[in-house]
Coordinates of C-alpha atoms in Angstrom, one line a residue:
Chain A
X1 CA 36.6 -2.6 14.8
X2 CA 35.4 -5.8 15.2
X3 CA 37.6 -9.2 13.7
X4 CA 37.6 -10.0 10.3
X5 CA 38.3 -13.9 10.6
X6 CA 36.5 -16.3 8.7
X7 CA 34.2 -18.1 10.9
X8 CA 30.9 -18.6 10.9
X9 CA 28.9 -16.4 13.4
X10 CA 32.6 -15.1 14.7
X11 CA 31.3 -12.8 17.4
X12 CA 28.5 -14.3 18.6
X13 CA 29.5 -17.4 19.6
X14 CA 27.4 -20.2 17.4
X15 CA 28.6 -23.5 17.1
X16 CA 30.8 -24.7 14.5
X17 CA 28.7 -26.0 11.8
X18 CA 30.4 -28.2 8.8
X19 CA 27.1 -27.9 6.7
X20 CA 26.5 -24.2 6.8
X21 CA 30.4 -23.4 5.9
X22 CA 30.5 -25.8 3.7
X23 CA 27.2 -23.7 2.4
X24 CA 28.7 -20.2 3.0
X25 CA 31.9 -21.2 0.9
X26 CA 30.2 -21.8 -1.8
X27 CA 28.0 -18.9 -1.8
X28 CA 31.8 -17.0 -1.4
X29 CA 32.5 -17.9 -4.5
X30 CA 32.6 -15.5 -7.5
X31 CA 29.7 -15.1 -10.2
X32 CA 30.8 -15.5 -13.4
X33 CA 30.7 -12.5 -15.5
X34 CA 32.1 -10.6 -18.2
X35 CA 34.3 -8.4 -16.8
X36 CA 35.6 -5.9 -19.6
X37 CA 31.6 -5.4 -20.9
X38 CA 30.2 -4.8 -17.5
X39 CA 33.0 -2.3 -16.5
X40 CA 32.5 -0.7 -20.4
X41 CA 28.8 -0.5 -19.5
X42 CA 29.2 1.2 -16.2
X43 CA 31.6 4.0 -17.5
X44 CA 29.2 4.2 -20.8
X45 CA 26.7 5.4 -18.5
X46 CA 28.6 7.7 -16.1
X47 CA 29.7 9.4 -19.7
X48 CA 26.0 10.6 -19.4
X49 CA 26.5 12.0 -16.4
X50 CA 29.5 13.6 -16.6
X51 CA 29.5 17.4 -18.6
X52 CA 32.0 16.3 -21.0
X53 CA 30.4 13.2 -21.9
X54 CA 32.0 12.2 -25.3
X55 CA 35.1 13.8 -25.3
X56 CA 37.1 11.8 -22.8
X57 CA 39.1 8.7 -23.2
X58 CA 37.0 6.8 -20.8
X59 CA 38.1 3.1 -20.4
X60 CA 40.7 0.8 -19.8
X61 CA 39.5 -1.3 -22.8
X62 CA 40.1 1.7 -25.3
X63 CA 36.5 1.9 -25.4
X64 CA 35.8 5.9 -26.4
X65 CA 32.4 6.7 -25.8
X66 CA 31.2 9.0 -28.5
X67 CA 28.1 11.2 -28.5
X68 CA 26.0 8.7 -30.7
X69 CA 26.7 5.8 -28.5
X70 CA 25.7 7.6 -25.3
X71 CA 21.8 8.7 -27.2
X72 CA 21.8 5.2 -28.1
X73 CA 22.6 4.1 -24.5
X74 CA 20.3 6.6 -23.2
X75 CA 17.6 5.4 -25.2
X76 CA 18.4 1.7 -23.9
X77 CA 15.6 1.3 -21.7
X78 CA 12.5 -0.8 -20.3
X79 CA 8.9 -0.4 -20.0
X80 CA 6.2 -2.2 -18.9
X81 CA 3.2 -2.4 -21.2
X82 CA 0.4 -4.8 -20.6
X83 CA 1.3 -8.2 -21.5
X84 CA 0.0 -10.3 -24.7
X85 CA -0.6 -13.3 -25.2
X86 CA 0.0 -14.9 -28.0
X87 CA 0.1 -19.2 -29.9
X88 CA -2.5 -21.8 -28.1
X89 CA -2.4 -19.9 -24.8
X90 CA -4.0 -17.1 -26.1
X91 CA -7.5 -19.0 -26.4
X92 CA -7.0 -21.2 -23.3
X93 CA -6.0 -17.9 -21.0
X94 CA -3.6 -20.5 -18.9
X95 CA -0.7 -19.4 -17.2
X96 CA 2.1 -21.1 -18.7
X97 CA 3.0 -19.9 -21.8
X98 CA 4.7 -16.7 -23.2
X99 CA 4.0 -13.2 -21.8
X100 CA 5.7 -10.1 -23.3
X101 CA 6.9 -7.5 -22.6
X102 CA 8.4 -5.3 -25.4
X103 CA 12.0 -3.6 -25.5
X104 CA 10.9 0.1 -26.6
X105 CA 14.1 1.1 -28.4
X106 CA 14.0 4.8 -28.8
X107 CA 11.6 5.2 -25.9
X108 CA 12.2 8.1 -23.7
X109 CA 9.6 6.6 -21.0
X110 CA 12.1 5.1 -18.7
X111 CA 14.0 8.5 -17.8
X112 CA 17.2 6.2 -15.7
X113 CA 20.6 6.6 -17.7
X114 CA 21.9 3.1 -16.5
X115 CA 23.2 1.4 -19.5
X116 CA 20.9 -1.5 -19.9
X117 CA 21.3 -4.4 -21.9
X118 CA 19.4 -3.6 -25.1
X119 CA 17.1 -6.3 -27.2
X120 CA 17.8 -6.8 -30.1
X121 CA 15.9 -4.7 -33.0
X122 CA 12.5 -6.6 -33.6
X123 CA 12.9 -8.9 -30.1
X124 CA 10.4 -9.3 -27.6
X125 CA 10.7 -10.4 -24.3
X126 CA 8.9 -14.2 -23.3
X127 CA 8.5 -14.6 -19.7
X128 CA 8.0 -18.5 -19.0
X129 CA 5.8 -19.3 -16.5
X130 CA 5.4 -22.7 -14.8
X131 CA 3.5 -23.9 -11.6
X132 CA 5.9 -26.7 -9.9
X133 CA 5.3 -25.9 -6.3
X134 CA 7.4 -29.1 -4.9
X135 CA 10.4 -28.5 -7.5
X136 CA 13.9 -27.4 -6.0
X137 CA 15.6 -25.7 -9.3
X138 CA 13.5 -24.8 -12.7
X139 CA 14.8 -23.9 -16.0
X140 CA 13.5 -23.8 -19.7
X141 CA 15.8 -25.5 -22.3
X142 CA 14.9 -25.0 -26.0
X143 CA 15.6 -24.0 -29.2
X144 CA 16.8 -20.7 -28.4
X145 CA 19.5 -21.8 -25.8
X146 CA 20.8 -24.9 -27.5
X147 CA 18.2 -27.1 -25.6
X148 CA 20.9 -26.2 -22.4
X149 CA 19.2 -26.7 -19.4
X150 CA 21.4 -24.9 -17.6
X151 CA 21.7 -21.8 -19.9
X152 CA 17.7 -20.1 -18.6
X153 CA 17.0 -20.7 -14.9
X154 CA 13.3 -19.7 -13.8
X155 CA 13.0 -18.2 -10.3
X156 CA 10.5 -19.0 -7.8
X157 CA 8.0 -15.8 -7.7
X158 CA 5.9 -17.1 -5.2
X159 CA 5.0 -20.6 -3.5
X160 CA 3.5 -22.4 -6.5
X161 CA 5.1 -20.5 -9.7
X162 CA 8.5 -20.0 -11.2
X163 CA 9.3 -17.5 -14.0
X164 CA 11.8 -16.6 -16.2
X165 CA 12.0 -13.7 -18.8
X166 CA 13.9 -14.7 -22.4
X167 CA 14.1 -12.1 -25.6
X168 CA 13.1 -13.6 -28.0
X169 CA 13.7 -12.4 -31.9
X170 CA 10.7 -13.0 -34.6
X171 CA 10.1 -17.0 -34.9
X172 CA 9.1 -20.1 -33.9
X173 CA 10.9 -21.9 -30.9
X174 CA 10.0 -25.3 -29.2
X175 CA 10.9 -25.8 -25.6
X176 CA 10.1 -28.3 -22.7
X177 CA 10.6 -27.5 -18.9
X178 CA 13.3 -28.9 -17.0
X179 CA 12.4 -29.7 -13.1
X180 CA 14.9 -30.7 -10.9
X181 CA 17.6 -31.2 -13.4
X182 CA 16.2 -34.7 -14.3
X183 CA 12.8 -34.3 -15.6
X184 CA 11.6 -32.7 -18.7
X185 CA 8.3 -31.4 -19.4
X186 CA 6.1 -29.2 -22.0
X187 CA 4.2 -26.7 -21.1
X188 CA 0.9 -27.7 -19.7
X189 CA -0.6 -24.5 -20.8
X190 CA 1.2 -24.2 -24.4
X191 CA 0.4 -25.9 -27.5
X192 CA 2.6 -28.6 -28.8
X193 CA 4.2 -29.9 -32.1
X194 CA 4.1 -33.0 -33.9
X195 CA 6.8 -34.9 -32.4
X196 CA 10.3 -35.7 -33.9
X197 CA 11.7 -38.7 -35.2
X198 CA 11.7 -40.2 -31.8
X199 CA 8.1 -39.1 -31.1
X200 CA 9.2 -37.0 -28.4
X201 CA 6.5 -33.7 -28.6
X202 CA 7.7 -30.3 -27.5
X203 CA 5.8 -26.7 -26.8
X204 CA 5.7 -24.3 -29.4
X205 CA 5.7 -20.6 -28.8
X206 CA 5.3 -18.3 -31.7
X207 CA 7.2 -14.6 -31.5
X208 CA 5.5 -12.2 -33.3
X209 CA 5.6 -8.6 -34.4
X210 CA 3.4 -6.8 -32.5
X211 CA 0.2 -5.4 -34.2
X212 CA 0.1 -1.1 -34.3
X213 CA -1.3 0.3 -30.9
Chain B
X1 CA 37.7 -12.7 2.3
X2 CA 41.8 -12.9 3.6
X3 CA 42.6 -11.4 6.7
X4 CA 44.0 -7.8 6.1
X5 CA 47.0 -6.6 8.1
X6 CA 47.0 -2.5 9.4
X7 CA 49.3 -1.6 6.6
X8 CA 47.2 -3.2 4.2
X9 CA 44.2 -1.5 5.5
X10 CA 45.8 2.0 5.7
X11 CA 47.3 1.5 1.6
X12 CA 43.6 0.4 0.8
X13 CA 41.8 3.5 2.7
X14 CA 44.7 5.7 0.7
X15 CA 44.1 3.9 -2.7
X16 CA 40.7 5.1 -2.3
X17 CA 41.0 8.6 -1.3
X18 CA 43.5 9.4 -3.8
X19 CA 41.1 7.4 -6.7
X20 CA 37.9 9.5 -5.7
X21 CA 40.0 12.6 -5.3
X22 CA 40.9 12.3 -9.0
X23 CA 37.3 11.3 -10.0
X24 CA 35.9 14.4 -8.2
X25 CA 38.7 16.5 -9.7
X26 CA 37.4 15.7 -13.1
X27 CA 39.3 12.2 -14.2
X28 CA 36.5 10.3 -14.8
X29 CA 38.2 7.6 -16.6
X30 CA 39.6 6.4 -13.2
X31 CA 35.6 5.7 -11.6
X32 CA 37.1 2.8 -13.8
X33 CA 39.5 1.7 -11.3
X34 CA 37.1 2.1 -8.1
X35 CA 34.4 0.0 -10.8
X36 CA 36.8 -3.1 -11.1
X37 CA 38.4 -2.9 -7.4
X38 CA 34.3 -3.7 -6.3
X39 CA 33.2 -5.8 -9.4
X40 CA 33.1 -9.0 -8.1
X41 CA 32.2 -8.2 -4.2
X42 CA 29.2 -6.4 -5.6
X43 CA 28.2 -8.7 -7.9
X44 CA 28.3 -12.0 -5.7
X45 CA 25.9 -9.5 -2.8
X46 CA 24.0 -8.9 -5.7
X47 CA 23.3 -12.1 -7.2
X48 CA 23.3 -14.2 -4.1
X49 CA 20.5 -11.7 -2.9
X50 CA 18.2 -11.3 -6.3
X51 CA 19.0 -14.9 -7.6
X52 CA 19.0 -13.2 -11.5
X53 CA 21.8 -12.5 -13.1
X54 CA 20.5 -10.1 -15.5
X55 CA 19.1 -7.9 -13.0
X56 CA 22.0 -8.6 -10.4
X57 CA 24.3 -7.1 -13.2
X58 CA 21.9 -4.3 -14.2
X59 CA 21.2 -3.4 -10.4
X60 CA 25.0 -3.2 -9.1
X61 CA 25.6 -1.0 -12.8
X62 CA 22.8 1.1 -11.2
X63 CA 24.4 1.5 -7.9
X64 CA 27.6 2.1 -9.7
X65 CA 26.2 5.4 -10.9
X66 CA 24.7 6.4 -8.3
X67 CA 27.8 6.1 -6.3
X68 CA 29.1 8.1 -9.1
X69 CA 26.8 10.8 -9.5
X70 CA 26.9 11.6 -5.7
X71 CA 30.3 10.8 -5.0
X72 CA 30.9 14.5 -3.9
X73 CA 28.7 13.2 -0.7
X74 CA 30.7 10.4 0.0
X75 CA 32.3 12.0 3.4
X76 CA 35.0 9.1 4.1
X77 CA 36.6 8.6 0.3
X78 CA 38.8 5.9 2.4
X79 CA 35.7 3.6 2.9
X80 CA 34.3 3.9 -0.5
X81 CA 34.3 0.3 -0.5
X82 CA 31.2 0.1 2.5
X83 CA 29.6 3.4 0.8
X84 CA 28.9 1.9 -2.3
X85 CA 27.9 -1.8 -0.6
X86 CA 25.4 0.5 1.5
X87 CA 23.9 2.2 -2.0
X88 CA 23.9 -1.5 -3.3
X89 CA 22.1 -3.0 -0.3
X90 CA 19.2 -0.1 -1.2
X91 CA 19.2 -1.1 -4.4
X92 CA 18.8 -4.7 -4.3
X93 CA 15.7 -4.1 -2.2
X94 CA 14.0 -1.6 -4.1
X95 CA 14.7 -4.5 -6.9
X96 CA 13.0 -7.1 -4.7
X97 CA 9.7 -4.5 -3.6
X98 CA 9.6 -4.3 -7.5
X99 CA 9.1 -7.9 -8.2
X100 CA 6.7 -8.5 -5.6
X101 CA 4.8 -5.4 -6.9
X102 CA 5.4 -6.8 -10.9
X103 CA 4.7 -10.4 -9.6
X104 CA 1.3 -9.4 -7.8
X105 CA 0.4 -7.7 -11.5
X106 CA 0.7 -11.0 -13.4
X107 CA -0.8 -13.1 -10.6
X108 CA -3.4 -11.3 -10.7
X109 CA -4.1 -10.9 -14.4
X110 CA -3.8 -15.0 -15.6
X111 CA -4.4 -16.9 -12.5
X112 CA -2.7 -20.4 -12.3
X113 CA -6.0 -22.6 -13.2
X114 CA -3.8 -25.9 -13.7
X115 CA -1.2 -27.4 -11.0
X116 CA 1.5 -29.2 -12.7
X117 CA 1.9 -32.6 -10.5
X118 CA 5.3 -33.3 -9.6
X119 CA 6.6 -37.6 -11.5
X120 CA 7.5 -39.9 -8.9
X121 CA 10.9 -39.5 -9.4
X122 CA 13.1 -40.2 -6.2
X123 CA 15.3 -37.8 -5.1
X124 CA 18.5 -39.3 -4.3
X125 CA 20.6 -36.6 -3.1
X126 CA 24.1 -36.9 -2.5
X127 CA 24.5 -35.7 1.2
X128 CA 28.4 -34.4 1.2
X129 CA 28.1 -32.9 -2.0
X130 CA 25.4 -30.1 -1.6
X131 CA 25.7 -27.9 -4.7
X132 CA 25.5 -24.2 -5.0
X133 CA 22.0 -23.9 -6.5
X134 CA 20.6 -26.0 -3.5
X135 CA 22.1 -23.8 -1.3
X136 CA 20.9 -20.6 -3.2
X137 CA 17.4 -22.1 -3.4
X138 CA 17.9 -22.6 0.4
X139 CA 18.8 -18.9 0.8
X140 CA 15.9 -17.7 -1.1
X141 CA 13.7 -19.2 0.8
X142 CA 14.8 -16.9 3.4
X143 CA 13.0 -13.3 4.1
X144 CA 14.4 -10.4 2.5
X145 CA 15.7 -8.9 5.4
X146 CA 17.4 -12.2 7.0
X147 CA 18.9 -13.6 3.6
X148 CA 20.6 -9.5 3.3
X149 CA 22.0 -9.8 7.2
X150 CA 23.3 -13.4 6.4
X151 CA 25.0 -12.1 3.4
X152 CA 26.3 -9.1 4.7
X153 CA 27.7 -11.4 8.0
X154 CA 28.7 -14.7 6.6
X155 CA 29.8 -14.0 3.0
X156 CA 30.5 -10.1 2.5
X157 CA 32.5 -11.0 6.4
X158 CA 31.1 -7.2 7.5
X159 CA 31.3 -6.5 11.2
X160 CA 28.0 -6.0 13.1
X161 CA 28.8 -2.0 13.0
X162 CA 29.8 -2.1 9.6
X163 CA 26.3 -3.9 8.8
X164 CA 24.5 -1.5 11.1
X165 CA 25.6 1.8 8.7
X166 CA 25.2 0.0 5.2
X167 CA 21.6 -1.4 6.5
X168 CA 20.1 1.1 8.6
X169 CA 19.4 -1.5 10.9
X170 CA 20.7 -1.7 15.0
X171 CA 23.0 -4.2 15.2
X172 CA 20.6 -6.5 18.0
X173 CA 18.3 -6.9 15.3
X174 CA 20.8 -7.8 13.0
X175 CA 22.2 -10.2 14.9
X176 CA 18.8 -11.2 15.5
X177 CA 18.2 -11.8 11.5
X178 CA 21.6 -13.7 11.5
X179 CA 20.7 -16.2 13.7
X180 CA 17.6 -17.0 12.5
X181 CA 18.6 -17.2 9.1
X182 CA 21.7 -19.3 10.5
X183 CA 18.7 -21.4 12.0
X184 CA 16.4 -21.4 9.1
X185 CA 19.5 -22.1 6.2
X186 CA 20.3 -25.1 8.5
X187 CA 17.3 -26.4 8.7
X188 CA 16.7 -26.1 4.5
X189 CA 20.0 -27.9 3.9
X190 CA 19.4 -30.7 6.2
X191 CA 16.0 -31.4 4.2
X192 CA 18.4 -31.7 1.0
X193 CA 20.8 -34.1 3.1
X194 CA 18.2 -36.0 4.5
X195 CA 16.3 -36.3 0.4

């Protein structure tokens, strides 16, 4: 067995680097979670799994996972359908406003029995799209998050476009773009509104229901 | 990750044989136990690898059941621990070949037609005080393969053989991916020291 110190590179030999430790300590550290959910979620759906699902006294929170809970975990689930576009991006086709992606509830299409974190009845999923190819961190503050610019990261998906995916319930929400922690933006690509009392103009995305198909 | 002694290691290796002995005897209400023990350890891999919380928590609930479901294959119960990192490590690639394939889709159906131009803003950066997200933007712009032998190494503190069983990979070409993305990592963060 090899050691199990705490240097960087221990067994082959590197130099001592203060910047990467410095780095890897921080990437040691925990991620914040919520611990009791998670673990109820897990053992929610192993009750699937197991033969007596339903009948045993399954967690340390109390939590007793009955049979309507685990059909209504086991119809949690995802599925890609072709996005829409919807608002002012619709007619300008421009990346950089909201795609969807619908939470089926009820839909027997995505056959895994994870327990999945559900949308809520009547939400649909936004994904946010921006192009900021020279931006280090990206995130989308608005009226759904409390205009927190830390509360909805985007992720780089390639070398030009970061994305992130929000559900969203029926409404109207105004947003801007936050790049770099400093600077806000709209949305190039999304229609804007009026302007407040200070004449600052946001983007406007419209949820709606989706039409029959 | 604190330095373990042998005793500690041999109570830890028991604590998990007796736990999964009891799961596979039919107590499923003590997965719950195994479930916490790896929580966090699972979750920082995870999320340090996908960069998404969301799916960093759905993917390590996925591998959680999958340990579960064939825990009756699990042949050393006393190293749960590195059997369930090496079903997680599968997992949080089949997550990433997902989003390249779901990314490619939407690429290709609303190209970008407008390139946002960055203000002149300086960037003053404060060189001793790099903070995590710099650092995680520096690790994602790693590969796939050298960001999960980093990880594995450097933060999860597995040993080369350890790394070799939970990867697949030969340990040369893991220590190849190390020190590249020991290279590479450096490299990023000095760009964010130099601003």
């Amino acid at each position: 067995m090899d050691d199990r110190t705490r240097m960087a590179g221990a067994g082959s030999g590197p130099m001592p680097d203060p910047e990467l430790e410095r780095a890897i300590a921080l990437l040691r550290g925990d991620v914040p979670v919520d611990a009791a959910t998670f673990d109820e979620r897990v053992l929610a759906a192993i009750a699937l799994d197991s033969p007596t699902a339903g009948v045993h006294d399954a967690t340390d929170t109390g939590a007793r996972p009955t049979r309507q809970s685990a059909s209504r975990d086991r119809a949690r689930g995802r599925s890609w359908r072709t996005p829409v576009w919807i608002g002012g991006a619709l007619a300008a086709g421009i990346l950089g406003a909201a795609m969807f992606r619908d939470g089926v509830r009820g839909s027997e299409r995505q056959q895994t029995r994870t327990a999945r974190r559900a949308l809520p009845s009547g939400a649909r999923l936004v994904q946010f799209r921006i192009a900021a190819p020279h931006a280090k961190r990206v995130s989308v503050a608005g009226s759904f998050n409390k205009w927190n610019p830390e509360a909805t990261p985007l992720r780089r998906v390639n070398d030009t476009t970061w994305a992130a995916q929000v559900p969203l319930g029926l409404g109207r929400y105004v947003y801007q773009f936050v790049i770099d922690d400093r600077t806000w933006i709209t949305d190039p690509a999304a229609p804007q509104d009026a302007g407040d009392d200070f004449g600052t103009r946001n983007s406007v995305v419209m949820v709606v229901a989706r039409s029959g198909t | 990750m604190l330095e373990t002694t042998d005793s500690e290691a041999a109570a830890d290796a028991a604590w998990h044989a007796a736990i999964v002995r009891r799961v596979l005897a039919g107590d499923v209400s003590a997965y719950g136990a195994l479930v916490a023990r790896h929580r966090a350890r699972c979750l920082r891999y995870a999320h340090r690898m996908l960069r998404d919380r969301d799916e960093a928590e759905d993917v390590t609930q996925e591998a959680y059941v999958r340990a579960f479901r064939s825990l009756a294959r699990c042949q050393d119960p006393e190293r749960f621990g590195a059997w369930l990192f090496s079903i997680l490590v599968n997992r949080c690639r089949s997550a990433l070949e997902k989003r390249v394939r779901r990314d490619r889709l939407f690429a290709n159906q609303a190209p970008v037609t407008e390139e946002w131009v960055e203000p002149d803003a300086a960037r003053l950066y404060d060189g001793a005080n790099v903070s995590l997200a710099q650092v995680e933007d520096a690790l994602q712009r790693l590969t796939a393969p050298q960001r999960e032998a980093f990880l594995l190494k450097h933060v999860e503190e597995m040993t080369y053989e350890d790394m070799a069983v939970v990867t697949g990979t030969n340990i040369s070409a893991l220590k190849m991916r190390v020190s590249r993305a020991r290279e590479l990592l450096r490299g990023h963060l000095s760009e964010v020291y130099d601003g």
